[in-house]
XYZ file of C-alpha atoms in Angstrom:
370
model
C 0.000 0.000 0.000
C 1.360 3.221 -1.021
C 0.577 5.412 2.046
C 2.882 6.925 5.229
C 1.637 6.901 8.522
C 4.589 7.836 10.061
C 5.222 4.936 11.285
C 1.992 3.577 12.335
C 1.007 0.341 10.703
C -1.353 0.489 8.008
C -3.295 -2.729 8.959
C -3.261 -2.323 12.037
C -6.578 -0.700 11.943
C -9.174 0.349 9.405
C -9.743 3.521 7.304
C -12.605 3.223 6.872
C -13.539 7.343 7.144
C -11.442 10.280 6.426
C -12.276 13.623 7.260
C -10.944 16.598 4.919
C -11.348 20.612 5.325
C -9.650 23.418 3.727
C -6.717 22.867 5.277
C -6.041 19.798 2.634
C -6.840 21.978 -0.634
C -8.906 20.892 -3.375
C -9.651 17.548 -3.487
C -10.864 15.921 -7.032
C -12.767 12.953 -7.368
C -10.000 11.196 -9.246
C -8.205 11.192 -5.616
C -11.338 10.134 -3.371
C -11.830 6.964 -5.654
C -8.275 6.408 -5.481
C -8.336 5.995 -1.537
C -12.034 3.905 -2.012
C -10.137 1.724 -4.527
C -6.532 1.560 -2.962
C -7.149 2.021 1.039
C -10.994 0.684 1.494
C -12.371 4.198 2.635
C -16.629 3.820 2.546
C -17.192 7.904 3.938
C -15.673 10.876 3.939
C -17.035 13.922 6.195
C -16.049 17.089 4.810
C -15.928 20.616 7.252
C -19.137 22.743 6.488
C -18.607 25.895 8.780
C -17.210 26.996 11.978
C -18.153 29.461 14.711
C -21.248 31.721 13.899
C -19.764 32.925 10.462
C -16.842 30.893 8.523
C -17.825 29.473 5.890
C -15.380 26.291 4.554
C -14.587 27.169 0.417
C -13.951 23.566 -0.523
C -16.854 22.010 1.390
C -19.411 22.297 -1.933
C -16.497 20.669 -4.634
C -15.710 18.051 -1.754
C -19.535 17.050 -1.071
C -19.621 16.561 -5.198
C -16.278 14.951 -5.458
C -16.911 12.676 -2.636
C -20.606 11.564 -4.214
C -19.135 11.575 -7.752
C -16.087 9.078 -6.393
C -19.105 6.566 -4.906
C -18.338 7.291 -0.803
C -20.792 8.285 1.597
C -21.111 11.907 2.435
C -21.494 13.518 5.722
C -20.275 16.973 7.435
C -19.174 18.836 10.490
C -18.779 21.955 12.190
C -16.365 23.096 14.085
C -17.989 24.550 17.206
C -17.249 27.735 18.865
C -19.891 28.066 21.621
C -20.310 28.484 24.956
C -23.936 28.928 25.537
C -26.708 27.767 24.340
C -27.978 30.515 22.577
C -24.692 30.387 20.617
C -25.063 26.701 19.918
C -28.523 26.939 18.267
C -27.449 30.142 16.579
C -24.114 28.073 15.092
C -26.428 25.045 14.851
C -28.469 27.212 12.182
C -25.632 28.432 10.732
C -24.010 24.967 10.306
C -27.214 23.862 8.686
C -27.951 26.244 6.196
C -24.088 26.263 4.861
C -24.205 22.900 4.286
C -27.708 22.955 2.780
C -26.066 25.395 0.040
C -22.967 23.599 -0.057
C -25.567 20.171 -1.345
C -24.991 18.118 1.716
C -27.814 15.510 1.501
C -30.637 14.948 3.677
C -29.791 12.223 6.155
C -26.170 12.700 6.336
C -24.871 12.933 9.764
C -23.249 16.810 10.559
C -21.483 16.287 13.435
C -20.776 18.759 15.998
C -16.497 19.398 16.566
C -15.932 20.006 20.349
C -12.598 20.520 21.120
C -11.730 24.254 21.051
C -10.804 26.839 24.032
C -14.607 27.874 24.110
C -15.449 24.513 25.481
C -12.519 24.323 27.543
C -13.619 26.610 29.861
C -16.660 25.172 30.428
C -17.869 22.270 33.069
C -19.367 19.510 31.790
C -22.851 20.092 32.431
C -22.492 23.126 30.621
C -21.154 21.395 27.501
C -23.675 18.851 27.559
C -26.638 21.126 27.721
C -24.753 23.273 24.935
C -24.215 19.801 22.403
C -27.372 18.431 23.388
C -28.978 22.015 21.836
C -27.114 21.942 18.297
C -27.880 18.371 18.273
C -31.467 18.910 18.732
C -31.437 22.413 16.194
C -29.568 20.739 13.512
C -31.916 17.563 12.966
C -34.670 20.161 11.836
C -32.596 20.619 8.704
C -32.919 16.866 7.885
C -29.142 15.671 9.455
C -28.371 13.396 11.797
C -26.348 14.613 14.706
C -23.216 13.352 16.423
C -20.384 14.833 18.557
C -16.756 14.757 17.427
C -14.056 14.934 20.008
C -11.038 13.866 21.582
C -10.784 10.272 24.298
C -9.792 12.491 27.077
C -12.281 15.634 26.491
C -15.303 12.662 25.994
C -14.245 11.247 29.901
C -13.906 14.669 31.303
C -15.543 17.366 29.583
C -18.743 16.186 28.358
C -21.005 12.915 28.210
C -20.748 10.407 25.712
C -23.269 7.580 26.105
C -23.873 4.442 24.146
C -23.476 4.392 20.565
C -22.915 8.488 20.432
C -18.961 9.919 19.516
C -16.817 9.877 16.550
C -13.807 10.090 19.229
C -10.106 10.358 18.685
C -7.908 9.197 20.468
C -3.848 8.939 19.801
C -1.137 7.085 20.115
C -2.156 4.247 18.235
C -3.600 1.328 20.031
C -1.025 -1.823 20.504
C -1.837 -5.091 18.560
C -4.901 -6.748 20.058
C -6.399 -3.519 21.568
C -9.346 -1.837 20.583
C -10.427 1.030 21.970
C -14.149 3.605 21.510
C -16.108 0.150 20.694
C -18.840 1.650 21.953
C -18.631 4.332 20.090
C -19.813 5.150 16.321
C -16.179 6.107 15.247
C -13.003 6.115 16.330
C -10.436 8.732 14.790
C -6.894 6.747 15.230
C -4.617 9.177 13.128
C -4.223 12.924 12.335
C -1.151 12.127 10.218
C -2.155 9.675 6.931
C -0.929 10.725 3.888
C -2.691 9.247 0.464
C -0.487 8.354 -2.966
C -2.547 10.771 -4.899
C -3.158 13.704 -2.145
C -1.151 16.412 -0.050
C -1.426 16.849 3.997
C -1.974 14.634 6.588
C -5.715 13.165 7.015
C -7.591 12.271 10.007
C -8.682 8.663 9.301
C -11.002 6.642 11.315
C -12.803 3.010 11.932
C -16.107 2.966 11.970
C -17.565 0.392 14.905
C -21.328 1.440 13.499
C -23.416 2.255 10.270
C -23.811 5.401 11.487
C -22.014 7.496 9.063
C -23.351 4.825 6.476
C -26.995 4.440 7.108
C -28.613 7.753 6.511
C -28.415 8.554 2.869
C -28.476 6.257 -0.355
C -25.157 4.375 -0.974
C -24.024 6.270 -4.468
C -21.180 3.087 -4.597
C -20.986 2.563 -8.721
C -20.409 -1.117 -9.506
C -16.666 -1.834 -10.408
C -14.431 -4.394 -12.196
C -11.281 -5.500 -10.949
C -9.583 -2.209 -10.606
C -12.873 -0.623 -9.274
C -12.260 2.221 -11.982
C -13.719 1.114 -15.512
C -16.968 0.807 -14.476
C -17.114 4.339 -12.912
C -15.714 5.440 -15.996
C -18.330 3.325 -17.946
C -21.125 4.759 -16.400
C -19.459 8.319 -16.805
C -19.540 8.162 -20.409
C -23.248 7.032 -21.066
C -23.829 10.464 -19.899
C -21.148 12.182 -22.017
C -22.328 14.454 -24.853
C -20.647 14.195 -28.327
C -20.532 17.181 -30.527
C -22.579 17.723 -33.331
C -22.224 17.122 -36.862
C -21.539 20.555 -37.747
C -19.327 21.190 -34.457
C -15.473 20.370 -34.742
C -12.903 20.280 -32.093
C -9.665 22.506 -32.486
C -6.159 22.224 -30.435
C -6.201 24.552 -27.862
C -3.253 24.442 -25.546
C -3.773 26.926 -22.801
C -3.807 27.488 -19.473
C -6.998 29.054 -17.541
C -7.248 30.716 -14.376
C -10.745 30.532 -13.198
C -11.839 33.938 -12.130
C -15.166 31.512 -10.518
C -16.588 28.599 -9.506
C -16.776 26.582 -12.212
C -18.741 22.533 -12.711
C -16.509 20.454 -14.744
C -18.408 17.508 -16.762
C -18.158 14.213 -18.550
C -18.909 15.813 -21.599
C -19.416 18.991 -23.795
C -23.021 19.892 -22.370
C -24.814 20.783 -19.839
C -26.834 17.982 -18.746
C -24.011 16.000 -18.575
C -23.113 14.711 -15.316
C -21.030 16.444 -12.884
C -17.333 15.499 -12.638
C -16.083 18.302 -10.014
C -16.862 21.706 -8.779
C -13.341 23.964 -9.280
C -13.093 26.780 -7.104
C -11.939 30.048 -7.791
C -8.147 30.677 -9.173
C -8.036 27.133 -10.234
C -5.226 26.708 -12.966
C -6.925 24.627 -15.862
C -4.683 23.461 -18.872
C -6.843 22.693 -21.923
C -5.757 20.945 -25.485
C -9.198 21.079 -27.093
C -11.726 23.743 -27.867
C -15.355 23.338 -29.223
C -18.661 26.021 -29.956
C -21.396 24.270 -29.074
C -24.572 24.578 -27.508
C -24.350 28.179 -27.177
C -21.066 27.815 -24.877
C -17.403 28.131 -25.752
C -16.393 24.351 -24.058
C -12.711 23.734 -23.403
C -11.242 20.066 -22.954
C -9.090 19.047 -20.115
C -7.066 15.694 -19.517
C -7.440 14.617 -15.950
C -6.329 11.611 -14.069
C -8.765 9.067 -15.565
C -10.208 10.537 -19.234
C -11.438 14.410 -19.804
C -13.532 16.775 -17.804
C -15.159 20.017 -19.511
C -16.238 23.471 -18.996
C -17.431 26.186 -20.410
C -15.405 28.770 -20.588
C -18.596 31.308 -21.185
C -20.517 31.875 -24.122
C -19.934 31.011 -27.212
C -19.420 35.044 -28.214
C -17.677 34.971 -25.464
C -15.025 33.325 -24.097
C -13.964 35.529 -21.423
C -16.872 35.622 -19.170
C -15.556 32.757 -16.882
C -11.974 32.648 -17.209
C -9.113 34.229 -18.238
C -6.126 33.248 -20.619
C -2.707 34.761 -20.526
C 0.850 33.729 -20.525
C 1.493 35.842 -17.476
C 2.250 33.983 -14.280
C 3.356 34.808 -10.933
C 6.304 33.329 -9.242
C 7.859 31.653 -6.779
C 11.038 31.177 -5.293
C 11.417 27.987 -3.580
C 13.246 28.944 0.140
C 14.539 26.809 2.516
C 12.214 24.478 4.488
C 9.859 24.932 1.655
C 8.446 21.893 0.302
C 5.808 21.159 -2.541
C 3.183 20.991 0.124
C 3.848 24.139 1.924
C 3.641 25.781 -1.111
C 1.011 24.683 -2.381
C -0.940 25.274 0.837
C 0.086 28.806 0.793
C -1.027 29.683 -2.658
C -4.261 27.306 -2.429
C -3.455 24.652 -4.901
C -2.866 21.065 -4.782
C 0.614 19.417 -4.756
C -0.011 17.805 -7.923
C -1.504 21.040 -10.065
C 1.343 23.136 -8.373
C 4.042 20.141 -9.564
C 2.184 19.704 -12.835
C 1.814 23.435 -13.859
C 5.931 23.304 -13.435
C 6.724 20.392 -15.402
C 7.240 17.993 -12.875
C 5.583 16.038 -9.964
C 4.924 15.562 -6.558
C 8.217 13.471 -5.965
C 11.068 16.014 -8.256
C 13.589 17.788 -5.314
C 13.358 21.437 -5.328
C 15.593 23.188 -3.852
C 16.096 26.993 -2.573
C 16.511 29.348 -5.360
C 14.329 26.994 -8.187
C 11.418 29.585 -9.467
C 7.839 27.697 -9.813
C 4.685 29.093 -11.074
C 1.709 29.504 -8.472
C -0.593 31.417 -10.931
């Protein structure tokens, strides 16, 4: 298995669920199917919001990357309150977000306890506090659940029964199983996947909690658990018209929006991604059809498309240019720090230069971030 735990043993336990936020970047679907396929992951449980007012910027492309890869969906929120005023108020919050974001009725939005808010609480006051987002964010359709640490769950709030997505480090020695009782137990913060940058929180689920609540969008697959994804892609992929002709267009985008990347050169073809803002796109085909300007681009496994705008004009959702902005690799710096800092991926920040994810840089080298 191609993956780094630093030095915890991959079978030791199951990864079943991993748990993503902003801090990991965009995520595409080609990399959630590759830890389905190549690490058994079922779920993934993207962060929604946090406090009264943040607002996570990948949590719409990762709900539709996560569903478009065949894993269950769910959410969270990372809490900030301390009354419970503030935890129906969040609870609201947290529920409309993910509403807009397209998290589906029946996934479980958990509630993240564990920051200095909570802390300075007793225990009966954090109880009462969950107990109230719990209770506020089922009216939205989710299904609620606290996330925390081992020792916070003993000592700063109850946990009864099958309630908790808990985490709880170091690893557990052979034999050992700990948070049975318990619908999840987090057992790393560090796992890092072939196809994906940062460390990952990765859990076992004990329960089909984070399972049972929605309908299971797992595609049927062959051996390699990819074909038939693909397969089932391309029934829904559009093929130009007669009268329409593709023409070599090898350029690079910056997405000045939001934009839904499909299977195919329409829109009612299915959704591949979501790509956020300042996304770097590379294209090497062009097409008029439909009344958009579409633009081709290779991906991991096949082509996703977008329209670039109109098809009089081509400017309204990106921009082209052979400007770039710079920069110069320091020392310390890695392709992961900077890709973090300039909100890209590892692999479009390693691609966009020419190389990948493995190449040594070293302090001096100039790469292109824009």
């Amino acid at each position: 298995m191609a993956a780094l735990f630093l030095g915890l043993n991959v079978n030791a336990a199951r990864m079943d669920m991993v748990d993503v936020s902003n801090n990991n970047g965009y995520m595409s679907t080609a990399e959630y199917v590759s830890m389905r396929n190549e690490f058994g992951v079922k779920a993934v449980t993207v962060k929604i919001s946090e406090g009264g007012t943040y607002k996570d910027p990948y949590a719409a492309s990762n709900i539709a990357n996560v569903q478009a890869a065949g894993l269950y969906i769910n959410g969270y929120h990372f809490a900030r309150y301390a009354t419970k005023a503030q935890a129906i108020a969040e609870a609201d919050f947290a529920g409309q977000t993910a509403k807009a974001a397209g998290l589906p009725v029946g996934a479980v939005l958990a509630t993240d306890v564990e920051a200095e808010e909570q802390n300075n609480q007793s225990k009966a006051t954090n109880d009462r506090n969950n107990a109230a987002f719990m209770k506020e964010i089922q009216k939205f359709g989710y299904r609620a659940d606290i996330y925390t640490s081992g020792s916070w769950a003993n000592n700063k709030m109850t946990i009864k029964g099958k309630t908790g997505w808990i985490a709880g480090y170091p690893f557990v020695p052979a034999g050992k199983q700990w948070y049975t009782n318990n619908n999840a137990w987090q057992w790393s913060g560090s796992a890092h996947f072939r196809i994906s940058y940062g460390g990952f929180d990765v859990s076992q689920l004990y329960t089909d909690y984070y399972t049972a609540g929605q309908k299971s969008t797992v595609k049927p697959t062959d051996k390699d658990g990819v074909k038939a994804n693909n397969q089932a892609a391309n029934k829904h992929t559009s093929k130009p018209s007669a009268s329409a002709k593709w023409v070599k267009e090898a350029k690079t985008y910056t997405l000045k929006a939001a934009v839904k990347l499909r299977t195919g050169a329409s829109t009612s073809s299915n959704v591949v991604a979501i790509l956020p803002a300042g996304t770097t796109v590379k294209t090497d085909q062009a097409i008029i059809q439909g009344g958009y300007r579409w633009v081709r681009q290779p991906r991991f496994s096949g082509y996703g498309y977008l329209a670039t705008g109109p098809a009089n004009n081509s400017l309204e959702y990106v921009k082209t240019g052979a400007s770039h902005t710079y920069y110069t690799v320091k020392a310390g710096d890695s392709w992961w720090s900077i890709a973090h800092r300039n909100g890209l991926s590892m692999t479009t920040l390693a691609s966009q230069n020419g190389k990948t994810i493995y190449t040594t840089i070293y302090p001096g080298q100039r790469l292109v971030v824009r």
